[in-house]
Amino acid sequence: MTPKTKPPDAFSPGQTPTFEVSARESLRDAQLRRNLGKATQTIRRKRTVAVEEMPDWEELREAGRALKERTLRHLDKYLLQLEESVTRAGGVVHWARDADEANRIIAGIAREKGAEEVVKVKSIATDETKLNEHLEAQGIHAFETDLAELIIQLAGENSSHILVPAIHKNRAEIRELFLRELDVEELSDEPKDLTNAARLYLRKKFLGAKVGISGANFAVAETGTVSVVESEGNGRMCTTLPPVLVTLMGIEKIIPAWRDFEIFMQLLPRSSTAERMNPYTSFWTGVSGEAGDGPQEFHLVLLDNGRTDVLADEIGRQTLNCIRCSACLNVCPVYERTGGHAYNSVYPGPIGAILTPQLVGIGKPGSDSLPYASSLCGACYQVCPVKINIPEVLVHLRGKVVRHKQDKGTLRQKLDPENAAMQAMARTFSDPKLYERAQRLARVGQLPFARGGRITSLPGRLAGWTAVRDLKPIPEQSFREWWKEERG
Amino acid sequence: MANMRVALFITCFNDTLFPETGRATVGVLERLGHEVVFPEAQTCCGQMHFNTGYQREAIPLVRRFVEIFEPYDAVVAPSGSCVGMVRDLYPMAADLAEDDDLARRIEDLAPKVFELSEFLVKRLGVTDVGAYYPHRVTYHPTCHSLRMLKVGEAPLELLRNVRGMDLVELGEAEQCCGFGGTFAVKNAETSAAMLGDKIRRVLDTEAEVCAAGDNSCLMHIGGGLRRLQAGVDTVHLAEILHSTEER
Ligand code: SF4
């Protein structure tokens, strides 16, 4: 396999395009629209069934939210407790302030072991830090072992979904890719055959790798136990076969006690894959020691990379409740149409629209456009198993984006016509006299555009409206004029 | 339920673009024996500013709204999304303004502000307003009525009691139509893609009229239908409820 570089995203250095611009391209792709529509509709329907059979679902969501919020309030305490527990079990804990630090720590471990190849189980945190690229630059090749991750790695693409990174591809497209990249002669597009081809290819990698790299769904402060929840079993192999295991984990993934799994193991599988229970859940505590089965060396890298800044924001901090189930993506009407790539972020969809701008910081045009990639319909909040009020955070972040432009932006941003229009309208709405005059002026102002009772084309920013919609002309008499006439 | 004095919050959008919805709202409430007052100082609740991020600019509008409407026992608006702004987002505006007094006043006012269908069904306990509307109608439950206000079945209960009407269920009804305020302009292409699917569902019903409780969504859906010359009208719920055999 030849290493391919993935396109840059919000976590890469430099700028990324705005959502509006990238969405335009995705929306035109009929195959993508069909793949996504089918996939999200299916999983949506299944999730509803899986959730509806739970009589205490709302109580569970509330318990999940409360537990996450309590943990985040005392994060410092729990993190130190986790460090102690992991160390006691024979593991080593590393603290990484940012992506660079995390990558240096992990590459250092791989180099020390003389590894030229490492196997990875899907970890979005390593996508966030761009670990693969960092390792590649040092001559270490990272093999993704999750089927969907493997697919997009082979294709040199970015993930477009948290849980199903290759959701944008269909079977025929995957078959072609495997024929090209995996050294197989013949292959059908049956899921069984495709999986088998990947399995044969990966089996060798698992057995040869000296270092395995994983993410984590949860880590228990009390016991030092780390957990990966997955469907394919590749994670189990990554975390048990190589003699050295390195886990990169965002600091918010911590839970206080073992029994807290009770809540999340009910919430997560039903929300993500619409299953009562997922096929593979791995737990490990430190190193395997005498038993010999499992890693002899275990490193846990705790990643901040902007998370403590998120924690400092009273409204934004609920974002860190996220257990990456991806239910919000599957119900999002925007995501369903544009797919994940339009977000230019390893975290796409509603959660990406609130997490990414907070992690990378307000003031970057690409990620600043993400809170606007929503009609605020609220479908995400309704399904979120840890009750993150995503619309509320979206609106909050829009406020931060605008205030940042107004207070710290360039002159051009300050002179932005949208800003000027909003200021003028705010003044108008503050005074009924001005407001009534504006109503009359608008009625006259529309005359050049109204034809035969319809407005079919408008200039400037409003052209986006009339591109696909007529606008109803403003009627002769406003409600208040009628009221004054009839009742005043 | 004893007769009430109800303050109409018309919303700037309906005031300017859909006065007929306001007249219908007044008509329905008066037909049920309630007194409607229209505080003329009202303008805009600040939703567009707030949701687009111009939140400091929205704060004076929030203050005005609270001052104008707090004297009344009940405030009714023919718009789920403007009521959602008051009930769900005004507290956030008060926080941003760092104004505890405003926050307290919002807390008192918010539970008295109702969307029309929830006011009729949940507050007044009325599900039959004596309407007659001899058309085939499908109903789009707008997102803010559904998910912010949780009006639930209220609009449908009212519609089911309208005489002469053939109410047909809309497929994937709960999916957003793609309006989303300034979203429709900022992300016009994505909004159009969502609208396309909504229109397909509306046409599938073979209804003559697509109804909803929010004229903003209806302007978007209706604008698309008119552009296609689809021959389907969009009508606000209030106007259907106001319609009787006599008129
Ligand atoms: S925000 Fe909520 S719904 Fe979305 S991925 Fe996270 S936990 Fe799941």
XYZ file of C-alpha atoms and ligand atoms in Angstrom:
743
model
C 0.000 0.000 0.000
C 1.272 3.438 -0.868
C 0.774 6.037 1.829
C -1.668 8.730 0.838
C -2.065 12.088 2.467
C -5.518 13.009 3.579
C -6.956 16.402 2.660
C -6.430 19.045 5.377
C -9.190 19.713 7.895
C -9.929 22.116 10.738
C -7.248 20.477 12.870
C -4.532 20.803 10.212
C -2.360 23.893 10.053
C -3.648 26.535 7.647
C -7.162 27.392 6.569
C -10.020 25.230 5.441
C -12.943 26.281 3.250
C -16.220 27.272 4.870
C -19.081 24.830 5.189
C -21.174 26.705 2.598
C -18.482 26.296 -0.032
C -17.747 22.635 0.655
C -21.405 21.739 0.980
C -22.068 23.047 -2.508
C -19.815 20.357 -3.935
C -21.259 17.530 -1.831
C -24.837 18.504 -2.628
C -24.228 18.068 -6.338
C -22.994 14.486 -5.903
C -26.054 12.339 -6.635
C -24.356 9.082 -5.646
C -23.286 10.542 -2.307
C -26.773 11.868 -1.633
C -28.243 8.460 -2.291
C -25.676 6.574 -0.206
C -26.164 8.926 2.716
C -29.925 9.119 2.482
C -30.236 5.345 2.524
C -27.736 4.808 5.317
C -29.043 7.492 7.674
C -32.687 6.612 7.139
C -32.018 2.957 7.925
C -30.062 3.635 11.087
C -32.574 6.262 12.200
C -35.436 3.846 11.952
C -33.523 1.131 13.793
C -32.491 3.496 16.568
C -36.074 4.503 17.186
C -37.019 0.849 17.676
C -34.044 0.146 19.949
C -34.819 3.158 22.101
C -38.560 2.737 22.253
C -38.289 -0.672 23.857
C -36.577 0.939 26.851
C -39.178 2.107 29.377
C -36.620 4.175 31.288
C -34.806 5.765 28.344
C -35.425 9.334 29.479
C -34.211 8.530 32.992
C -31.116 6.914 31.517
C -30.367 9.989 29.413
C -30.773 12.164 32.460
C -28.494 9.880 34.478
C -25.897 9.968 31.694
C -25.985 13.744 31.533
C -25.811 14.176 35.293
C -22.929 11.758 35.616
C -20.925 13.385 32.844
C -21.522 16.833 34.255
C -20.560 15.836 37.763
C -17.390 14.200 36.443
C -16.442 17.278 34.447
C -16.922 19.473 37.504
C -14.304 17.462 39.345
C -12.204 16.510 36.353
C -8.917 17.432 38.011
C -9.564 15.068 40.892
C -10.658 12.161 38.704
C -7.732 12.540 36.315
C -5.235 12.306 39.153
C -7.092 9.308 40.514
C -6.946 7.686 37.077
C -3.218 8.296 36.839
C -2.744 6.621 40.192
C -4.894 3.620 39.283
C -3.260 3.071 35.912
C 0.199 3.353 37.427
C -0.735 0.893 40.155
C -1.806 -1.599 37.475
C 1.580 -1.323 35.771
C 0.756 1.248 33.090
C 2.430 4.560 32.341
C 0.413 7.780 32.113
C 1.491 10.676 29.901
C -0.052 14.142 29.812
C -0.293 15.883 26.450
C -1.206 19.573 26.368
C -1.781 19.578 22.618
C -1.635 17.500 19.444
C 2.103 17.977 18.985
C 2.909 16.785 22.451
C 0.684 13.738 22.061
C 2.224 12.828 18.720
C 5.761 13.239 20.034
C 5.036 10.997 22.996
C 3.501 8.259 20.853
C 6.137 8.424 18.107
C 8.803 8.297 20.812
C 7.383 5.057 22.191
C 7.131 3.483 18.715
C 10.702 4.495 17.846
C 12.031 3.141 21.111
C 10.497 -0.227 20.262
C 11.989 -0.119 16.767
C 8.520 -0.342 15.206
C 8.193 0.462 11.516
C 4.575 -0.529 11.426
C 1.883 0.003 14.026
C -1.717 -1.221 14.037
C -4.510 1.097 15.035
C -8.057 0.700 16.092
C -10.262 3.567 15.115
C -9.514 6.566 17.248
C -10.873 9.972 16.355
C -8.496 11.555 18.843
C -5.554 10.397 16.708
C -7.286 11.875 13.650
C -7.587 15.087 15.601
C -3.857 15.128 16.363
C -2.911 13.918 12.846
C -0.912 11.098 14.405
C -0.699 8.989 11.247
C 0.904 11.811 9.273
C 3.302 12.499 12.124
C 4.340 8.846 12.302
C 4.656 8.547 8.530
C 7.069 11.484 8.501
C 9.286 9.468 10.849
C 9.108 6.373 8.675
C 6.519 4.583 10.800
C 3.433 3.402 8.954
C 0.158 3.183 10.839
C -2.356 0.602 9.589
C -5.969 1.343 10.308
C -7.704 -1.911 11.191
C -11.319 -0.846 11.444
C -12.876 -1.853 8.118
C -14.275 1.559 7.342
C -11.113 3.322 8.504
C -9.081 1.010 6.304
C -11.285 1.898 3.357
C -10.805 5.605 3.715
C -7.123 5.199 4.473
C -6.683 3.254 1.254
C -8.681 5.867 -0.612
C -6.707 8.733 0.932
C -9.864 10.383 2.186
C -11.094 11.807 5.440
C -13.690 10.144 7.598
C -17.198 11.409 6.925
C -18.965 9.930 9.942
C -17.891 9.290 13.521
C -18.919 5.684 13.585
C -19.126 4.720 9.942
C -16.237 6.696 8.458
C -16.922 5.383 4.952
C -20.682 5.948 5.035
C -20.319 7.978 1.841
C -19.139 4.931 -0.105
C -21.214 2.045 -1.401
C -20.233 -1.583 -1.961
C -19.324 -1.194 -5.615
C -17.002 1.676 -4.843
C -15.337 -0.317 -2.057
C -14.870 -3.330 -4.308
C -13.044 -1.221 -6.874
C -10.829 0.287 -4.212
C -9.868 -3.116 -2.792
C -9.113 -4.516 -6.233
C -6.795 -1.596 -6.807
C -5.081 -1.444 -3.425
C -5.182 -4.848 -1.737
C -3.507 -7.137 -4.215
C -6.530 -9.341 -4.757
C -7.328 -10.877 -8.112
C -11.030 -11.426 -7.877
C -13.613 -9.915 -5.613
C -17.385 -9.602 -5.545
C -19.177 -6.682 -3.920
C -20.809 -8.923 -1.308
C -20.159 -7.560 2.193
C -18.888 -10.996 3.240
C -16.247 -11.075 0.503
C -15.206 -7.490 1.055
C -14.754 -8.124 4.770
C -12.807 -11.255 4.061
C -10.399 -9.480 1.756
C -9.763 -6.890 4.456
C -9.393 -9.596 7.092
C -6.733 -11.484 5.162
C -4.830 -8.289 4.572
C -5.008 -7.180 8.198
C -4.318 -10.524 9.863
C -0.670 -10.339 8.849
C -0.373 -6.837 10.199
C -1.839 -7.770 13.559
C 0.562 -10.633 14.040
C 3.642 -8.664 13.050
C 3.059 -5.356 14.812
C 5.095 -4.515 17.890
C 2.935 -1.592 18.851
C -0.821 -1.224 18.888
C -2.526 2.156 19.139
C -6.055 2.662 20.332
C -8.496 5.314 21.367
C -10.782 4.899 24.342
C -14.490 5.180 24.908
C -14.170 5.270 28.674
C -11.557 5.113 31.407
C -12.483 4.392 35.002
C -10.789 6.635 37.543
C -11.380 4.186 40.391
C -9.766 1.133 38.784
C -7.668 2.453 35.900
C -9.646 0.304 33.474
C -9.771 1.500 29.886
C -12.524 0.431 27.528
C -13.076 0.260 23.786
C -16.543 -0.387 22.414
C -16.626 -1.751 18.864
C -18.333 -3.985 16.343
C -15.660 -5.848 14.429
C -13.200 -7.304 16.901
C -10.234 -5.545 15.347
C -10.000 -3.395 18.439
C -9.720 -6.486 20.598
C -6.808 -7.644 18.442
C -5.064 -4.274 18.474
C -5.260 -4.097 22.226
C -4.178 -7.682 22.920
C -1.795 -8.941 20.216
C 1.034 -6.368 20.079
C 3.343 -6.447 23.118
C 3.056 -2.682 23.527
C -0.230 -0.816 23.668
C -0.593 2.958 23.517
C -3.993 4.541 24.125
C -4.705 8.154 23.267
C -7.677 9.538 25.137
C -9.311 12.938 25.457
C -9.426 13.932 29.115
C -13.236 14.097 29.064
C -13.634 10.354 28.500
C -13.164 9.581 32.153
C -15.892 8.081 34.344
C -15.552 7.880 38.112
C -16.437 4.285 38.926
C -16.798 0.858 37.387
C -20.510 0.756 38.065
C -21.037 3.861 35.914
C -20.713 1.580 32.894
C -24.212 0.468 33.782
C -25.574 3.703 32.331
C -23.340 4.124 29.319
C -23.422 0.528 28.153
C -27.169 0.948 27.802
C -27.056 4.369 26.190
C -24.185 3.925 23.754
C -24.979 0.825 21.651
C -28.637 1.718 21.223
C -27.793 5.256 20.191
C -24.951 4.427 17.864
C -25.634 1.155 16.079
C -29.189 0.632 17.327
C -28.100 -2.574 19.036
C -29.032 -3.733 22.500
C -25.418 -4.614 23.006
C -22.434 -4.138 20.763
C -20.476 -7.205 19.638
C -17.123 -6.394 21.283
C -16.426 -4.462 24.434
C -12.832 -4.669 25.632
C -11.709 -3.697 29.099
C -8.115 -3.695 30.245
C -6.436 -2.591 33.405
C -2.733 -1.859 33.125
C -0.528 -4.639 31.729
C -1.186 -8.331 31.440
C 1.779 -9.278 33.641
C 2.307 -12.970 34.400
C -0.791 -14.092 32.525
C 1.024 -13.214 29.336
C -2.097 -12.684 27.314
C -2.157 -9.056 26.273
C 0.321 -6.199 26.224
C 3.389 -6.267 28.436
C 3.621 -2.517 28.301
C 0.760 -0.037 28.431
C 0.851 3.718 27.913
C -2.107 6.000 28.439
C -1.761 9.414 26.808
C -4.217 11.970 28.191
C -4.978 14.672 25.650
C -6.120 18.213 26.395
C -5.818 19.963 23.006
C -8.344 22.666 23.785
C -10.603 20.667 26.081
C -9.864 22.693 29.197
C -10.860 25.823 27.256
C -14.197 24.187 26.414
C -14.601 23.315 30.064
C -14.185 26.965 31.013
C -17.213 27.987 28.918
C -20.394 27.667 30.940
C -22.691 26.937 28.002
C -20.113 25.234 25.797
C -18.876 22.738 28.366
C -21.788 20.333 27.926
C -20.144 19.494 24.583
C -17.674 17.406 26.582
C -20.494 15.090 27.689
C -20.345 13.531 24.232
C -19.839 9.770 24.053
C -19.394 9.841 20.245
C -22.420 7.717 19.512
C -23.171 9.607 16.268
C -26.936 9.574 16.754
C -26.951 13.325 16.145
C -25.363 12.848 12.731
C -27.881 10.234 11.706
C -30.878 12.429 12.473
C -29.424 15.689 11.200
C -31.201 16.911 8.056
C -28.156 18.958 7.088
C -25.723 16.079 7.520
C -28.025 13.767 5.603
C -27.806 16.071 2.575
C -24.184 17.248 2.679
C -22.364 14.324 4.256
C -19.409 14.659 6.575
C -16.743 16.047 4.266
C -18.497 19.396 3.935
C -17.631 20.075 7.587
C -13.879 19.838 6.915
C -13.453 18.396 10.368
C -12.702 14.998 11.864
C -15.828 15.636 13.911
C -18.649 16.206 11.415
C -22.374 16.674 11.881
C -24.011 18.476 14.807
C -21.410 17.415 17.367
C -18.645 18.522 15.000
C -20.378 21.836 14.480
C -20.116 22.566 18.203
C -16.963 20.675 19.209
C -14.585 21.661 16.421
C -14.874 25.460 16.666
C -14.414 25.227 20.417
C -11.362 22.968 20.217
C -9.540 24.962 17.549
C -10.713 28.329 18.897
C -13.030 30.995 17.488
C -11.651 33.219 14.736
C -10.891 30.765 11.913
C -13.201 31.197 8.898
C -13.556 27.452 8.209
C -14.530 26.325 11.684
C -16.385 29.579 12.426
C -18.806 28.615 9.652
C -19.729 25.342 11.373
C -22.158 26.674 13.994
C -24.125 28.079 11.051
C -24.350 24.677 9.356
C -27.673 24.032 11.047
C -31.293 25.065 10.691
C -31.574 24.772 14.504
C -34.276 22.128 14.056
C -33.310 20.421 17.311
C -33.465 16.821 16.076
C -29.954 16.257 17.478
C -30.856 17.368 20.996
C -33.857 15.083 20.978
C -31.745 11.962 20.405
C -28.523 12.815 22.208
C -28.073 10.141 24.899
C -26.282 12.563 27.219
C -28.694 15.416 26.536
C -26.298 17.905 25.024
C -28.445 20.890 24.053
C -26.737 21.195 20.687
C -28.979 23.997 19.322
C -28.271 26.050 22.423
C -24.524 25.603 22.012
C -24.795 26.391 18.286
C -26.539 29.684 19.033
C -24.046 30.463 21.789
C -21.129 29.860 19.423
C -22.722 32.005 16.710
C -22.744 34.778 19.267
C -19.071 34.225 19.989
C -18.217 34.202 16.290
C -20.002 37.505 15.686
C -18.577 39.170 18.800
C -15.116 38.013 17.800
C -15.546 39.580 14.354
C -16.935 42.801 15.779
C -14.340 43.195 18.517
C -11.216 41.603 17.125
C -11.902 41.216 13.419
C -10.165 42.917 10.536
C -11.529 46.187 9.209
C -13.151 44.268 6.384
C -14.979 42.016 8.815
C -16.158 45.036 10.753
C -17.477 46.645 7.583
C -19.236 43.434 6.589
C -22.620 44.281 4.986
C -24.345 41.682 7.174
C -23.072 43.424 10.277
C -24.225 46.808 8.952
C -27.664 45.462 8.034
C -28.106 43.802 11.420
C -27.151 46.989 13.265
C -29.610 49.005 11.199
C -32.409 46.516 11.767
C -31.751 46.369 15.493
C -32.132 50.160 15.635
C -35.328 49.983 13.614
C -36.852 47.344 15.863
C -36.052 49.417 18.940
C -38.536 52.111 17.984
C -42.096 51.479 16.767
C -42.027 54.696 14.729
C -38.914 53.659 12.822
C -40.301 50.155 12.486
C -43.565 51.330 10.950
C -41.688 53.567 8.555
C -39.463 50.660 7.530
C -42.556 48.555 6.819
C -43.855 51.259 4.479
C -40.482 51.690 2.814
C -40.109 47.953 2.237
C -43.474 47.910 0.549
C -42.312 50.583 -1.882
C -38.783 49.172 -2.163
C -40.028 45.798 -3.348
C -41.934 47.244 -6.288
C -39.119 46.849 -8.818
C -38.931 43.133 -7.927
C -42.577 42.151 -7.751
C -44.077 40.759 -10.918
C -47.496 39.196 -11.203
C -47.853 38.779 -7.449
C -44.474 37.070 -7.059
C -40.908 38.090 -6.383
C -38.635 35.791 -8.330
C -35.278 37.466 -8.105
C -33.547 39.608 -5.504
C -30.097 41.214 -5.492
C -27.096 40.711 -3.209
C -27.234 38.344 -0.266
C -30.933 37.735 -0.671
C -30.352 36.149 -4.070
C -29.827 32.882 -2.169
C -33.508 32.974 -1.306
C -34.867 33.619 -4.765
C -32.520 31.114 -6.430
C -35.015 28.364 -5.652
C -37.985 30.100 -4.026
C -40.387 32.844 -4.906
C -40.888 35.517 -2.315
C -44.335 36.622 -1.391
C -44.691 40.375 -1.945
C -45.403 42.523 1.100
C -49.152 43.139 1.258
C -50.762 46.568 1.044
C -51.756 46.718 4.696
C -49.789 45.518 7.688
C -51.550 43.876 10.579
C -51.043 46.907 12.803
C -52.523 49.191 10.176
C -55.566 46.958 10.024
C -55.817 46.932 13.805
C -55.666 50.720 14.004
C -58.289 51.033 11.328
C -60.649 48.456 12.811
C -60.053 48.706 16.538
C -57.953 51.769 17.180
C -62.747 28.251 31.056
C -63.621 31.815 32.001
C -63.124 34.442 29.381
C -59.626 35.842 29.269
C -57.859 38.971 28.235
C -55.217 37.884 25.776
C -52.349 40.003 24.468
C -51.572 39.273 20.850
C -47.896 39.045 20.019
C -48.204 39.263 16.271
C -44.443 38.930 15.499
C -42.807 41.383 13.092
C -42.800 38.800 10.351
C -46.563 38.206 10.423
C -47.284 41.882 11.004
C -45.492 42.845 7.809
C -45.922 39.859 5.527
C -48.905 37.842 6.750
C -51.475 40.226 8.269
C -54.226 37.754 7.352
C -52.784 35.315 9.902
C -53.012 37.982 12.575
C -56.602 38.789 11.674
C -57.465 35.085 11.801
C -55.820 34.692 15.220
C -57.850 37.598 16.569
C -60.970 36.119 14.959
C -60.587 32.659 16.483
C -59.883 33.965 19.975
C -62.797 36.383 19.867
C -65.144 33.721 18.517
C -64.278 31.686 21.599
C -65.307 34.655 23.720
C -61.929 36.042 24.745
C -60.839 39.642 24.644
C -57.832 40.340 22.451
C -55.595 43.338 22.985
C -52.773 44.427 20.737
C -49.975 46.306 22.504
C -48.944 48.647 19.723
C -45.449 49.296 21.002
C -44.389 45.744 20.091
C -41.940 45.197 17.219
C -39.644 42.164 17.072
C -38.662 39.580 19.687
C -35.038 39.609 18.519
C -34.928 36.032 17.307
C -33.222 36.713 13.989
C -30.513 38.776 15.629
C -29.987 36.352 18.450
C -29.888 33.198 16.356
C -27.589 34.731 13.766
C -25.145 35.679 16.497
C -25.949 39.379 16.842
C -26.809 38.844 20.455
C -25.690 42.090 22.010
C -27.927 43.771 19.443
C -30.846 41.576 20.511
C -30.677 42.484 24.199
C -32.554 45.825 23.867
C -35.271 43.979 21.916
C -35.541 41.388 24.669
C -35.905 44.179 27.264
C -38.611 45.895 25.205
C -40.532 42.674 24.798
C -40.496 41.957 28.505
C -41.601 45.489 29.390
C -44.431 45.459 26.864
C -45.838 42.041 27.608
C -45.264 41.436 31.314
C -48.493 43.164 32.415
C -50.659 40.530 30.690
C -51.923 37.192 31.984
C -51.532 35.474 28.655
C -49.587 36.324 25.516
C -50.414 34.444 22.327
C -48.508 34.362 19.043
C -49.239 32.574 15.785
C -45.611 31.457 15.601
C -43.904 28.552 17.315
C -40.461 29.818 16.667
C -40.899 33.330 18.111
C -42.483 31.831 21.224
C -39.558 29.400 21.379
C -37.204 32.357 21.357
C -38.947 33.905 24.364
C -39.270 30.718 26.350
C -35.968 29.004 25.525
C -33.489 31.694 24.595
C -34.480 34.791 26.555
C -32.810 33.377 29.681
C -29.576 33.096 27.699
C -29.951 36.728 26.611
C -30.395 37.812 30.225
C -27.244 35.892 31.144
C -25.333 37.583 28.377
C -26.621 40.964 29.558
C -25.558 39.976 33.091
C -28.887 41.315 34.262
C -30.393 39.330 37.140
C -33.483 41.480 37.299
C -34.190 40.833 33.631
C -33.622 37.115 34.205
C -36.203 37.076 37.001
C -38.742 38.966 34.941
C -38.238 36.562 32.037
C -38.786 33.664 34.381
C -42.148 35.152 35.331
C -43.171 36.055 31.810
C -42.042 32.998 29.824
C -44.693 30.549 31.094
C -47.426 33.008 30.095
C -46.332 33.163 26.448
C -48.057 30.638 24.199
C -48.093 29.515 20.619
C -51.685 29.603 19.316
C -52.384 25.853 19.136
C -50.931 25.109 22.553
C -52.869 28.039 24.012
C -56.122 26.680 22.620
C -55.580 23.033 23.499
C -53.369 23.057 26.569
C -54.308 26.316 28.253
C -57.968 26.652 27.262
C -58.734 22.967 26.772
C -60.452 23.606 23.438
C -59.976 21.202 20.545
C -62.992 22.114 18.434
C -63.131 25.765 17.457
C -66.118 25.289 15.127
C -64.174 25.647 11.922
C -65.153 24.507 8.460
C -62.568 24.125 5.692
C -63.562 21.957 2.738
C -60.107 21.103 1.390
C -57.530 18.340 1.303
C -54.854 19.453 3.766
C -51.528 18.105 4.964
C -49.827 19.441 8.069
C -46.121 20.152 8.553
C -45.207 20.269 12.266
C -42.553 22.974 12.415
C -39.400 22.128 14.346
C -39.663 24.808 16.983
C -43.301 24.000 17.781
C -42.449 20.344 17.915
C -39.102 20.242 19.667
C -38.691 23.535 21.525
C -42.287 24.080 22.638
C -43.329 20.425 22.554
C -46.841 21.308 21.364
C -47.177 17.647 20.429
C -50.528 16.682 18.993
C -52.227 20.017 19.778
C -52.355 21.345 16.192
C -53.500 17.988 14.843
C -56.227 17.699 17.463
C -57.540 21.062 16.326
C -57.324 20.130 12.662
C -59.071 16.794 13.144
C -62.116 18.683 14.410
C -62.338 20.972 11.413
C -65.447 20.075 9.450
C -65.320 19.360 5.757
C -61.587 18.879 5.785
C -59.669 15.906 4.457
C -56.522 15.734 6.596
C -53.746 13.636 5.060
C -50.600 12.602 6.859
C -47.303 14.002 5.631
C -44.462 11.479 5.198
C -41.282 12.106 7.262
C -43.317 14.973 8.680
C -40.919 15.735 11.514
C -37.983 16.436 9.233
C -37.023 20.087 9.037
C -38.164 21.926 5.896
C -34.818 23.703 5.656
C -35.897 27.227 6.486
C -33.942 27.897 9.664
C -33.996 31.700 9.539
C -30.838 33.181 8.060
C -29.773 29.573 7.353
C -31.991 29.753 4.239
C -29.772 32.525 2.890
C -26.381 31.672 4.397
C -26.591 28.026 3.420
C -29.019 28.487 0.560
C -27.985 25.320 -1.299
C -28.352 23.022 1.705
C -31.637 24.695 2.566
C -32.808 24.077 -1.000
C -31.868 20.403 -0.781
C -33.954 20.039 2.378
C -36.807 21.955 0.780
C -36.728 19.677 -2.246
C -37.341 16.622 -0.093
C -40.086 18.368 1.894
C -41.846 19.380 -1.316
C -41.647 15.830 -2.618
C -43.405 14.617 0.548
C -46.030 17.342 0.285
C -46.763 16.477 -3.345
C -46.971 12.783 -2.430
C -50.003 13.562 -0.262
C -51.875 15.106 -3.191
C -53.110 17.781 -0.808
C -54.265 21.169 -2.087
C -53.015 22.889 1.018
C -49.940 22.501 3.179
C -50.600 23.958 6.626
C -48.277 24.808 9.511
C -48.134 26.940 12.617
C -45.308 29.140 11.415
C -45.444 31.438 8.406
C -41.666 31.534 8.138
C -41.523 27.829 7.250
C -44.612 28.257 5.088
C -43.059 31.134 3.176
C -40.116 28.864 2.416
C -42.184 25.804 1.486
C -44.741 27.939 -0.349
C -42.026 29.857 -2.187
C -40.662 26.570 -3.475
C -44.098 25.260 -4.431
C -44.934 28.460 -6.291
C -41.635 28.450 -8.137
C -42.522 24.960 -9.355
C -46.072 26.056 -10.164
C -47.083 23.015 -8.140
C -50.643 24.187 -7.553
C -50.447 23.645 -3.798
C -51.184 26.482 -1.403
C -49.639 27.111 1.977
C -51.979 28.295 4.712
C -51.357 29.097 8.360
C -53.166 26.957 10.909
C -54.889 30.062 12.351
C -56.556 30.793 9.024
C -57.943 27.276 8.769
C -59.263 27.488 12.318
C -60.805 30.857 11.576
C -62.604 29.667 8.497
C -66.306 28.830 8.978
C -69.242 27.905 6.795
C -70.379 31.526 6.832
C -67.142 32.880 5.470
S -23.409 14.870 20.719
Fe -24.759 13.365 21.680
S -25.756 12.377 19.927
Fe -23.976 13.449 19.099
S -22.340 11.942 19.100
Fe -22.186 13.036 21.034
S -23.363 11.810 22.473
Fe -23.965 11.147 20.439
